[in-house]
PDB file of C-alpha atoms in Angstrom:
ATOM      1  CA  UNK M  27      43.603 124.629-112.910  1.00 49.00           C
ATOM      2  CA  UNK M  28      40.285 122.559-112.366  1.00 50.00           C
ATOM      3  CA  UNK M  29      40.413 124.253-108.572  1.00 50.00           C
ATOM      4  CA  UNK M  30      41.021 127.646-109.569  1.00 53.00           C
ATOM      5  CA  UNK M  31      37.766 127.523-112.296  1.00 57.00           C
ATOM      6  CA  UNK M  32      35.985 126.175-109.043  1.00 53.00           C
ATOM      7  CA  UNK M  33      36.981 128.866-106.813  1.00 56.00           C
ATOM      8  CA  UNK M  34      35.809 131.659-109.483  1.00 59.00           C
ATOM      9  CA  UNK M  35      32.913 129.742-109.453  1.00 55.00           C
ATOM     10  CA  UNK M  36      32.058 130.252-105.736  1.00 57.00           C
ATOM     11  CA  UNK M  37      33.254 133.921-105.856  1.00 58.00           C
ATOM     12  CA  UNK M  38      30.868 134.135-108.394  1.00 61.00           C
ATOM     13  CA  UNK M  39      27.817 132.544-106.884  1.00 58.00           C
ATOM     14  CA  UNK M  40      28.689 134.821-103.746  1.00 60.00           C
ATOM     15  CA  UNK M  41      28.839 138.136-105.700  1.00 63.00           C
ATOM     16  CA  UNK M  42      25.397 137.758-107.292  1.00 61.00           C
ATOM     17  CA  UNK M  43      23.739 135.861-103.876  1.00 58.00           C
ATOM     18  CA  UNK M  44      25.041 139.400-102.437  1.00 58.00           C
ATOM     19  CA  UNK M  45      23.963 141.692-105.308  1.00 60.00           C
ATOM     20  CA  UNK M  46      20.453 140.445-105.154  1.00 57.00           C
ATOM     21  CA  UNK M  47      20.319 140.775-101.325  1.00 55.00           C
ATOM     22  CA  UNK M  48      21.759 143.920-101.169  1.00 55.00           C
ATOM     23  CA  UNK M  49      19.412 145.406-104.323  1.00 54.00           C
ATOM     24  CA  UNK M  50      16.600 143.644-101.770  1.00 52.00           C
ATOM     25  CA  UNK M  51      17.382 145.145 -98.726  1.00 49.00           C
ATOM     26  CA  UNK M  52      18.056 148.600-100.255  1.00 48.00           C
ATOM     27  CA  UNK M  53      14.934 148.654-101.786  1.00 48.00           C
ATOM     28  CA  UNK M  54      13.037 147.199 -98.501  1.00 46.00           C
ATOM     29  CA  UNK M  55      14.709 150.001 -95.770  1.00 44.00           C
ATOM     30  CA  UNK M  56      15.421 152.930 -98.109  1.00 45.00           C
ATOM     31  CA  UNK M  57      11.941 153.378 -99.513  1.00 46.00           C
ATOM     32  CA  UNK M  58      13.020 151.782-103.389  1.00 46.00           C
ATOM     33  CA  UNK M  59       9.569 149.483-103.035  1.00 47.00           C
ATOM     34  CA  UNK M  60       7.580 152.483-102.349  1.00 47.00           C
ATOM     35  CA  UNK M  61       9.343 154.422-105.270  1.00 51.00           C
ATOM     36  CA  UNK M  62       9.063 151.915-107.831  1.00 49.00           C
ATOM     37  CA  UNK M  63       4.996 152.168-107.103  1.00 51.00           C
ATOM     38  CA  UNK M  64       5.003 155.490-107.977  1.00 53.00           C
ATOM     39  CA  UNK M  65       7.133 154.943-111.205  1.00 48.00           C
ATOM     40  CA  UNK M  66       5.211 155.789-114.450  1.00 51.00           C
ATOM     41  CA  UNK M  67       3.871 153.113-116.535  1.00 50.00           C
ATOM     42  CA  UNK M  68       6.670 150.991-119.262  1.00 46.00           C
ATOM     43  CA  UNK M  69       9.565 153.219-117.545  1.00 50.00           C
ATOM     44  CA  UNK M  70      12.231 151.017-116.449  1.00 50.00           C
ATOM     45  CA  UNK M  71      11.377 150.671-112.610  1.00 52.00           C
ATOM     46  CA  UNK M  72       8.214 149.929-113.416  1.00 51.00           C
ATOM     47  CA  UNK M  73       8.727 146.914-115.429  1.00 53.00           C
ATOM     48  CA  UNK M  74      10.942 145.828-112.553  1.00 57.00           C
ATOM     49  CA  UNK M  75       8.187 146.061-110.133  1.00 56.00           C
ATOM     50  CA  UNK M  76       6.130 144.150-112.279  1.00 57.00           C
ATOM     51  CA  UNK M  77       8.814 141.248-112.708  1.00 60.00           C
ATOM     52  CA  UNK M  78      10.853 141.661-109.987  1.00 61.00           C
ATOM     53  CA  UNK M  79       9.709 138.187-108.624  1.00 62.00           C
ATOM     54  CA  UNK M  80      10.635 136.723-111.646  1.00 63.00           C
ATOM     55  CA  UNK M  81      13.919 138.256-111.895  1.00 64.00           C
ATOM     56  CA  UNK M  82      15.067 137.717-107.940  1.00 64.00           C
ATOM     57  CA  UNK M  83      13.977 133.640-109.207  1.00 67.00           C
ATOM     58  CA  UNK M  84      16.246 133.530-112.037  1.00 71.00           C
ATOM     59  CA  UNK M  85      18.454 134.901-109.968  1.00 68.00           C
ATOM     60  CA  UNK M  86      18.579 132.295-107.367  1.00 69.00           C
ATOM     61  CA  UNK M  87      18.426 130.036-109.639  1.00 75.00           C
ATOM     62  CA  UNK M  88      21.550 130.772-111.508  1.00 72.00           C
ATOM     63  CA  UNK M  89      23.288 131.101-108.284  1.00 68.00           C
ATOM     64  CA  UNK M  90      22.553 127.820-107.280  1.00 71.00           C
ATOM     65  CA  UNK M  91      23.676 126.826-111.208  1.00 72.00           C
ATOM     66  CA  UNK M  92      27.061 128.186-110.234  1.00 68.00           C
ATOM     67  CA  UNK M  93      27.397 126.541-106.524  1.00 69.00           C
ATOM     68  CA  UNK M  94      26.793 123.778-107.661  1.00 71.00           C
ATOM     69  CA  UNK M  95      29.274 123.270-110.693  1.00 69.00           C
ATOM     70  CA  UNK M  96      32.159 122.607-108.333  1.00 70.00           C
ATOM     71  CA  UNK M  97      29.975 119.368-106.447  1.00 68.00           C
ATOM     72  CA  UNK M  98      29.106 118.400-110.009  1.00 67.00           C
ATOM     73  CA  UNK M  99      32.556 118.354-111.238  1.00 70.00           C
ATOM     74  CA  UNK M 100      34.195 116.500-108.668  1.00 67.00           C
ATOM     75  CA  UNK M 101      31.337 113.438-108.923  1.00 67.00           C
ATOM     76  CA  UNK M 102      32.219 113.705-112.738  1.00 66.00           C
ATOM     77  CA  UNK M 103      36.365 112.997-111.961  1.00 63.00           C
ATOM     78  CA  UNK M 104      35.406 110.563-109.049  1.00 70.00           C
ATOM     79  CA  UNK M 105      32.970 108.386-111.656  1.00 67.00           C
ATOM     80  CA  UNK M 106      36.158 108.551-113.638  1.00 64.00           C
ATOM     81  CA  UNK M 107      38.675 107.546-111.220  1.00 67.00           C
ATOM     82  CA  UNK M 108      35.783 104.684-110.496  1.00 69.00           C
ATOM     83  CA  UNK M 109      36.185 103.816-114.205  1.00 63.00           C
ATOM     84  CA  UNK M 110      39.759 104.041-114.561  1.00 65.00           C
ATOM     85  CA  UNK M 111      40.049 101.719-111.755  1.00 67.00           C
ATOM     86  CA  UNK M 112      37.612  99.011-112.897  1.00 65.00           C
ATOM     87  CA  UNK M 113      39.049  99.347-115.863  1.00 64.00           C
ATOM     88  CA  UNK M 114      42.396  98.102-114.840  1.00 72.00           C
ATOM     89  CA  UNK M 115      40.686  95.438-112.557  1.00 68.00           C
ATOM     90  CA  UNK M 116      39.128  93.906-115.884  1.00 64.00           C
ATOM     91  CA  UNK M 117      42.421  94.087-117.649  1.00 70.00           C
ATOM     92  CA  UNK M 118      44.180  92.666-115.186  1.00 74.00           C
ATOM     93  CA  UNK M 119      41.916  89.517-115.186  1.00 73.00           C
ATOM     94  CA  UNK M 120      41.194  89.440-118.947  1.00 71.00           C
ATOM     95  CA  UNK M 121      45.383  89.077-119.104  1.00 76.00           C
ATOM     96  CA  UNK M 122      45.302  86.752-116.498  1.00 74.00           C
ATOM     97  CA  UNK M 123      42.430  84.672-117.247  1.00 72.00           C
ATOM     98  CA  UNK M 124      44.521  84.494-121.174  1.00 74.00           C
ATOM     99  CA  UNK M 125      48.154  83.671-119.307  1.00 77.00           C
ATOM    100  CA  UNK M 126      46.569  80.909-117.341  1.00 75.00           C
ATOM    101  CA  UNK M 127      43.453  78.973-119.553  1.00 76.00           C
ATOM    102  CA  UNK M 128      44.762  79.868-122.906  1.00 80.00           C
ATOM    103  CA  UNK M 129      47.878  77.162-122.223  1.00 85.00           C
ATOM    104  CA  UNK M 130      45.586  74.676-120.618  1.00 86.00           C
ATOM    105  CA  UNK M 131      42.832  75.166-123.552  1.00 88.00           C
ATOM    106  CA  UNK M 132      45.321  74.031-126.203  1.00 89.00           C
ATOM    107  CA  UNK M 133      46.199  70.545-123.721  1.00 91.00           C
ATOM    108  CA  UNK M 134      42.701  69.948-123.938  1.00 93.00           C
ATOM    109  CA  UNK M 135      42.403  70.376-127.345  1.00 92.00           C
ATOM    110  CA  UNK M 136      45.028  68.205-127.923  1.00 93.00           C
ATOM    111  CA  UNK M 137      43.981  65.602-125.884  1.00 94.00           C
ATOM    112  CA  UNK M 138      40.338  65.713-126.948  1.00 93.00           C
ATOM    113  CA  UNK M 139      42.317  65.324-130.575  1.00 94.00           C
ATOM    114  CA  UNK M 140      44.669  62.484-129.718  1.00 94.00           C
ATOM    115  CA  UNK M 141      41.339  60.743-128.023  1.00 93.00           C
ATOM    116  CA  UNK M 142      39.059  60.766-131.111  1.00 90.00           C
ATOM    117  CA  UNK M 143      42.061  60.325-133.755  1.00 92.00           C
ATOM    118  CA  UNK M 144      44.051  57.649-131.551  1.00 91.00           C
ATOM    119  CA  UNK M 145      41.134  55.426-130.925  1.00 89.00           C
ATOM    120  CA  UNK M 146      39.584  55.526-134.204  1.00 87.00           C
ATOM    121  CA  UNK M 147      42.517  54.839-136.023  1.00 89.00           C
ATOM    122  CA  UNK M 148      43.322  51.668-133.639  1.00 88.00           C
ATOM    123  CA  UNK M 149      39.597  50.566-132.566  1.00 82.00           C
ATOM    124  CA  UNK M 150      40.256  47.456-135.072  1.00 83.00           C
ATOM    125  CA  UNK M 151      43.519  46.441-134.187  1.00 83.00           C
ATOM    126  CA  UNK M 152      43.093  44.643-131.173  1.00 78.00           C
ATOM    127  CA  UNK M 153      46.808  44.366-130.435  1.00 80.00           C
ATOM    128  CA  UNK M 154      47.488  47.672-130.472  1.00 87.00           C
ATOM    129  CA  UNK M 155      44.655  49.056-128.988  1.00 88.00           C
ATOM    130  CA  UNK M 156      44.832  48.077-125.140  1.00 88.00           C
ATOM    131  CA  UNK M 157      48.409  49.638-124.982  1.00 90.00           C
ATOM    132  CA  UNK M 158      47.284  52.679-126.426  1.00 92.00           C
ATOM    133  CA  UNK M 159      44.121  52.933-123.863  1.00 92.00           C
ATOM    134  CA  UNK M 160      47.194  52.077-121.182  1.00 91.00           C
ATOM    135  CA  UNK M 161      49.076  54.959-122.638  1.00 93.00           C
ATOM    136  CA  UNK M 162      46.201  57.462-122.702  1.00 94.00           C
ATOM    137  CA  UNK M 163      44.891  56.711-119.447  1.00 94.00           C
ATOM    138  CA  UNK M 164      47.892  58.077-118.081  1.00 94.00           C
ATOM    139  CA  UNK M 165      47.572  61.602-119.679  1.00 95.00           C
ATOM    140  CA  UNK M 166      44.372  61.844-118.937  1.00 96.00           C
ATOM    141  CA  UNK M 167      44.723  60.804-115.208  1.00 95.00           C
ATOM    142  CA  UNK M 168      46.894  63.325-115.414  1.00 95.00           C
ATOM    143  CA  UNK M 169      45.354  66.087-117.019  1.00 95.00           C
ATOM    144  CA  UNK M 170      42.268  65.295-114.819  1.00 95.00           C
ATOM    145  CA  UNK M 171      44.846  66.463-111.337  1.00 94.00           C
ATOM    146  CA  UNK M 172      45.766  69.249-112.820  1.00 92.00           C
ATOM    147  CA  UNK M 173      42.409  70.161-113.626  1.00 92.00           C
ATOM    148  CA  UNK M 174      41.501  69.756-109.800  1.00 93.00           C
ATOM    149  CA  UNK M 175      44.296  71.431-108.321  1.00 90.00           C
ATOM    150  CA  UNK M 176      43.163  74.665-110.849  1.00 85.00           C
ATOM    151  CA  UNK M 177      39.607  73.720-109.654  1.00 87.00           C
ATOM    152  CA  UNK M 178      41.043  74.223-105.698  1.00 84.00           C
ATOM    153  CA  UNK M 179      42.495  77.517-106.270  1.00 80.00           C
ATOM    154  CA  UNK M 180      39.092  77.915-107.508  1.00 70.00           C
ATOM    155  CA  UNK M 181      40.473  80.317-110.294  1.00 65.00           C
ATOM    156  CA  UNK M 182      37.778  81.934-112.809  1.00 68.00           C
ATOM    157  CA  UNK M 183      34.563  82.917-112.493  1.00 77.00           C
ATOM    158  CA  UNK M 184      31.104  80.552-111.630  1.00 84.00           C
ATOM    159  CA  UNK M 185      30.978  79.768-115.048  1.00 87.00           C
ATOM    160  CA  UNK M 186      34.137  78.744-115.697  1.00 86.00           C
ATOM    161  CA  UNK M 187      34.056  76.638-112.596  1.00 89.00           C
ATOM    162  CA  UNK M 188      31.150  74.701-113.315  1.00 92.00           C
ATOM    163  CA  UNK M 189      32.222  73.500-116.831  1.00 92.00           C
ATOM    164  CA  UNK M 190      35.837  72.918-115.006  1.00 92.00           C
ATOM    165  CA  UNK M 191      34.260  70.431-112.651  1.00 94.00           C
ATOM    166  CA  UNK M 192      31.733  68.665-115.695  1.00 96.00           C
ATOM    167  CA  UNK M 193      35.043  68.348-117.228  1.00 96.00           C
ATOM    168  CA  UNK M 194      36.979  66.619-114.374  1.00 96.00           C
ATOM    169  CA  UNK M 195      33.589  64.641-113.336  1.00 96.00           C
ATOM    170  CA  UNK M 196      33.671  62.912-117.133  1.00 97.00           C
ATOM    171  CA  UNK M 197      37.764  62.485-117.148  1.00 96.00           C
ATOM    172  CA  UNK M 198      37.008  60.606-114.123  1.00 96.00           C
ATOM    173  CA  UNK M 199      34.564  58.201-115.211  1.00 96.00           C
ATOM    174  CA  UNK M 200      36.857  57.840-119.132  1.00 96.00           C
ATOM    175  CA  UNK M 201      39.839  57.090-116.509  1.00 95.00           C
ATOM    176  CA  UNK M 202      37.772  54.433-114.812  1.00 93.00           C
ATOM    177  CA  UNK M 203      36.687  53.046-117.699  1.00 93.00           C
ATOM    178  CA  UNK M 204      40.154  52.890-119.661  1.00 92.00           C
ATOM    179  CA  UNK M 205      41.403  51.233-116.158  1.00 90.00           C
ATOM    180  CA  UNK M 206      38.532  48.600-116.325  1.00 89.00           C
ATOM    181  CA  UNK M 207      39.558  48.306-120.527  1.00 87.00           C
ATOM    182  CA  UNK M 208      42.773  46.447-119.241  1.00 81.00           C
ATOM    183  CA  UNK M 209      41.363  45.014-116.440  1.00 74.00           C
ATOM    184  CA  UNK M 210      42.731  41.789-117.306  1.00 71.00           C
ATOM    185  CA  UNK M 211      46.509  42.920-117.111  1.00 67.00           C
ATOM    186  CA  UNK M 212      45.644  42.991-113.019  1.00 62.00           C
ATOM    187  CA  UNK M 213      43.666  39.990-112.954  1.00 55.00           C
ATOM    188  CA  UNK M 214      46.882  37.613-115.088  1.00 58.00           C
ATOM    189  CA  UNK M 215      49.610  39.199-112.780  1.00 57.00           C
ATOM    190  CA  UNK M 216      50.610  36.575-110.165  1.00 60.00           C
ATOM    191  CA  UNK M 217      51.202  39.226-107.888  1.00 64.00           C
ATOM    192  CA  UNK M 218      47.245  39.736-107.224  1.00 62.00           C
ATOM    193  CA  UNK M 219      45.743  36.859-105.476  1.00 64.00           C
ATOM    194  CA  UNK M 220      41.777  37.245-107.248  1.00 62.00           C
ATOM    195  CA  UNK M 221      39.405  34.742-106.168  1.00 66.00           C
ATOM    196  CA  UNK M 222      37.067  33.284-109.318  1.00 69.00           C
ATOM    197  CA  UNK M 223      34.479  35.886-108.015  1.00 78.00           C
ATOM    198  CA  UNK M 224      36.639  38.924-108.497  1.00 70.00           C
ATOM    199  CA  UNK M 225      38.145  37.869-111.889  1.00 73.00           C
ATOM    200  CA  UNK M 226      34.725  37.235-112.862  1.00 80.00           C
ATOM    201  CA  UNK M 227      33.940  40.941-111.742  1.00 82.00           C
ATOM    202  CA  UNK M 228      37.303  42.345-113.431  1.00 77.00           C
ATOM    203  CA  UNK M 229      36.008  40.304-117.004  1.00 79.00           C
ATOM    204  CA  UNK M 230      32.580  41.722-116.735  1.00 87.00           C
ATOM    205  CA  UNK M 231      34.005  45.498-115.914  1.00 83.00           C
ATOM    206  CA  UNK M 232      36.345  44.851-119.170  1.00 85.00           C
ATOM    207  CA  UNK M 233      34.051  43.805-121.590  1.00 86.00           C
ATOM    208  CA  UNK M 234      31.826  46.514-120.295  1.00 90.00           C
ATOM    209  CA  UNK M 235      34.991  49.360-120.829  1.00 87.00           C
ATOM    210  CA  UNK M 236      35.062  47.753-124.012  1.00 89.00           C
ATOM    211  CA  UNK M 237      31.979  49.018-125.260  1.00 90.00           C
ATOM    212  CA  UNK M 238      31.356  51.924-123.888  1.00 91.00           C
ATOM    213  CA  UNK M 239      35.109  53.269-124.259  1.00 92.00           C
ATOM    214  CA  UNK M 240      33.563  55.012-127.852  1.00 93.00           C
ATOM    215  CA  UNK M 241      31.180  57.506-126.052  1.00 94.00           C
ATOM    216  CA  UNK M 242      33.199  57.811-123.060  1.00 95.00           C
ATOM    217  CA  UNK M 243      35.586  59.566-125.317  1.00 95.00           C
ATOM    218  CA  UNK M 244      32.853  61.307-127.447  1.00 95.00           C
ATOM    219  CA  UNK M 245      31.420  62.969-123.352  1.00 96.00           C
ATOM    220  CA  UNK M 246      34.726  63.896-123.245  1.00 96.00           C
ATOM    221  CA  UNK M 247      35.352  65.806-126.938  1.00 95.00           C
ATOM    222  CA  UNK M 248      31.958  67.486-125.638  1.00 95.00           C
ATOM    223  CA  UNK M 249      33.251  68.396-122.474  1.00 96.00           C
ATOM    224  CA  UNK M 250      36.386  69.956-123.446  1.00 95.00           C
ATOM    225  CA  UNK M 251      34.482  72.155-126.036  1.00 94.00           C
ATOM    226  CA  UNK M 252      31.992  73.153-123.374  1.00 94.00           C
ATOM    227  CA  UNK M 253      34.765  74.335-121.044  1.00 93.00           C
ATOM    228  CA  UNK M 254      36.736  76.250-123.821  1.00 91.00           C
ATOM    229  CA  UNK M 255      33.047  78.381-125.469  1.00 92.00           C
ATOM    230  CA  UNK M 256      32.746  79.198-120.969  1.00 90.00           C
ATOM    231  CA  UNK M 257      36.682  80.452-121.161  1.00 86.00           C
ATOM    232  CA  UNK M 258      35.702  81.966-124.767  1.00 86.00           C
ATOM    233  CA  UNK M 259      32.553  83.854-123.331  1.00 88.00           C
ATOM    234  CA  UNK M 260      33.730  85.211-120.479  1.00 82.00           C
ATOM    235  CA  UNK M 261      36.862  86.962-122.074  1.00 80.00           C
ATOM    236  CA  UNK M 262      34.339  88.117-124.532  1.00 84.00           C
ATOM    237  CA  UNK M 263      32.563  90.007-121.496  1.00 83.00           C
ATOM    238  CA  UNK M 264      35.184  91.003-119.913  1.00 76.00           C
ATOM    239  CA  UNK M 265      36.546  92.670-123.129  1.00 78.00           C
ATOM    240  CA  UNK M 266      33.166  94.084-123.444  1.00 81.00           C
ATOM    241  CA  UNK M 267      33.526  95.863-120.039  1.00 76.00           C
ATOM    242  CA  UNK M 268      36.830  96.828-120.067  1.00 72.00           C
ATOM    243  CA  UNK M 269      35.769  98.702-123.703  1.00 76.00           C
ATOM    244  CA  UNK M 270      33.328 100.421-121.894  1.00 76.00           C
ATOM    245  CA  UNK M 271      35.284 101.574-119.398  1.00 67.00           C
ATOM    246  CA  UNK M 272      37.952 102.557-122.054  1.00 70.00           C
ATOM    247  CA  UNK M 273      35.083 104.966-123.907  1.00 72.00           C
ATOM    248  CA  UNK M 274      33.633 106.852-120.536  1.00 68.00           C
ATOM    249  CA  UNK M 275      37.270 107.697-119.574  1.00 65.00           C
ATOM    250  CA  UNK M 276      38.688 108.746-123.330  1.00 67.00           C
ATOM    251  CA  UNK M 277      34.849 110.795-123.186  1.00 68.00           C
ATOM    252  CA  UNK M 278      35.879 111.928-119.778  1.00 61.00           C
ATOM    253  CA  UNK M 279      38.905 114.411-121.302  1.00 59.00           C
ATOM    254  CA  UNK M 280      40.276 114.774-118.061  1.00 51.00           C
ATOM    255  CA  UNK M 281      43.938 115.436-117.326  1.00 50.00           C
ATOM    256  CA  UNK M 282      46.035 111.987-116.771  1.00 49.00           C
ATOM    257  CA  UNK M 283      46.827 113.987-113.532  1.00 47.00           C
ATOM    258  CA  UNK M 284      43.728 113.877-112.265  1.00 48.00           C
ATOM    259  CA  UNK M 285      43.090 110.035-112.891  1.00 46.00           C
ATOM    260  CA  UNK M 286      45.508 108.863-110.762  1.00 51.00           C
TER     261      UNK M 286
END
């Protein structure tokens, strides 16, 4: 249908191009100009050899409004085949970016949850406490992999990257310092040989981990809410674009036909 309205178009625009150059070149070689001069004053030739210019540039003017319609139209359905298109690409990777970081946003959550609440609730009772930190440093070694191996897919956009790897930098120095928390586990087991030095080094490192377990666990709380507002904000931009694509092609009222 869109085809056949751009055919009539050109038809059109070719009719009137050739009535106005065939009204030109019969008045030019079969002495019209020479009779309109002569025409009396307010008759009808007479106004049309005053405005004649004017006319043949209205003229031209609409013909070139009606050869151009079909160019115009088919930028108009190729903008929105351009929008239908990015509009899928942003859906595609708003679901995706939901399948894949919504799961791992609620692990983090829970660990960030399980490191406040767990140490807090434990930070007096010193026999209970360095099995817990033993416990905990294994989930959060492992959480911490995963984390990387996501990172070296390198899945999500710049943002999402950077507060992935501020994340994984600060599980790496809470795992290191939960490690050096029971340093003293290694340095009792008969199975390590430690000189004096090194156990003096391992004692040091623990009562160090000791202290500064508290905020290593508080960087990591922060973390973890810094990577989930990047995840947050860039689903909110995506939705954002992918709405905006949604409006130009429902404003668009083209055929589904022609969007494919």
């Amino acid at each position: 249908m869109a085809d056949h309205r751009n055919t009539l178009a050109l038809v059109a625009a070719a009719a009137t191009l050739a009535l106005v150059l065939g009204f030109a070149y019969g008045a030019t070689f079969n002495g019209g100009c020479e009779q309109i001069k002569d025409a009396q004053c307010g008759c009808l030739e007479w106004w049309f050899s005053r405005y004649q210019t004017l006319i043949a540039m209205f003229g031209a003017i609409f013909v070139a409004w009606l050869s151009v319609q079909p160019v115009l139209k088919q930028l108009k359905l190729s903008s929105v085949q351009t929008a239908v298109a990015l509009q899928q690409v942003h859906a595609d990777r708003e679901k995706r970016l939901e399948n894949w970081l919504k799961p791992e946003l609620a692990a983090l959550e829970k660990l960030s949850e399980d490191l406040a609440r767990g140490y807090y609730e434990r930070e007096d009772d010193h026999g209970v406490l360095p099995h817990w930190v033993w416990d905990m440093n294994q989930t959060v070694d492992s959480t911490r992999g995963r984390l990387i191996r996501r990172q070296d897919r390198n899945f999500g956009p710049a943002e999402i990257t950077a507060a992935r790897q501020n994340l994984i930098d600060i599980l790496g120095r809470l795992t290191k310092c939960m490690s050096d928390y029971n340093g003293s586990v290694y340095a009792d087991d008969p199975e390590y040989d430690f000189s004096d030095d090194d156990r003096a080094k391992i004692d040091a490192a623990e009562t160090k981990a000791r202290e500064y377990l508290p905020t290593r666990i508080d960087e990591a709380s922060v973390a973890i809410k810094k990577f989930a507002e990047a995840v947050a904000a860039d689903l909110r931009e995506l939705r954002l674009k992918r709405r905006l694509y949604d409006q130009m092609v429902a404003s668009a009222n083209l055929p589904a036909e022609k969007l494919e």
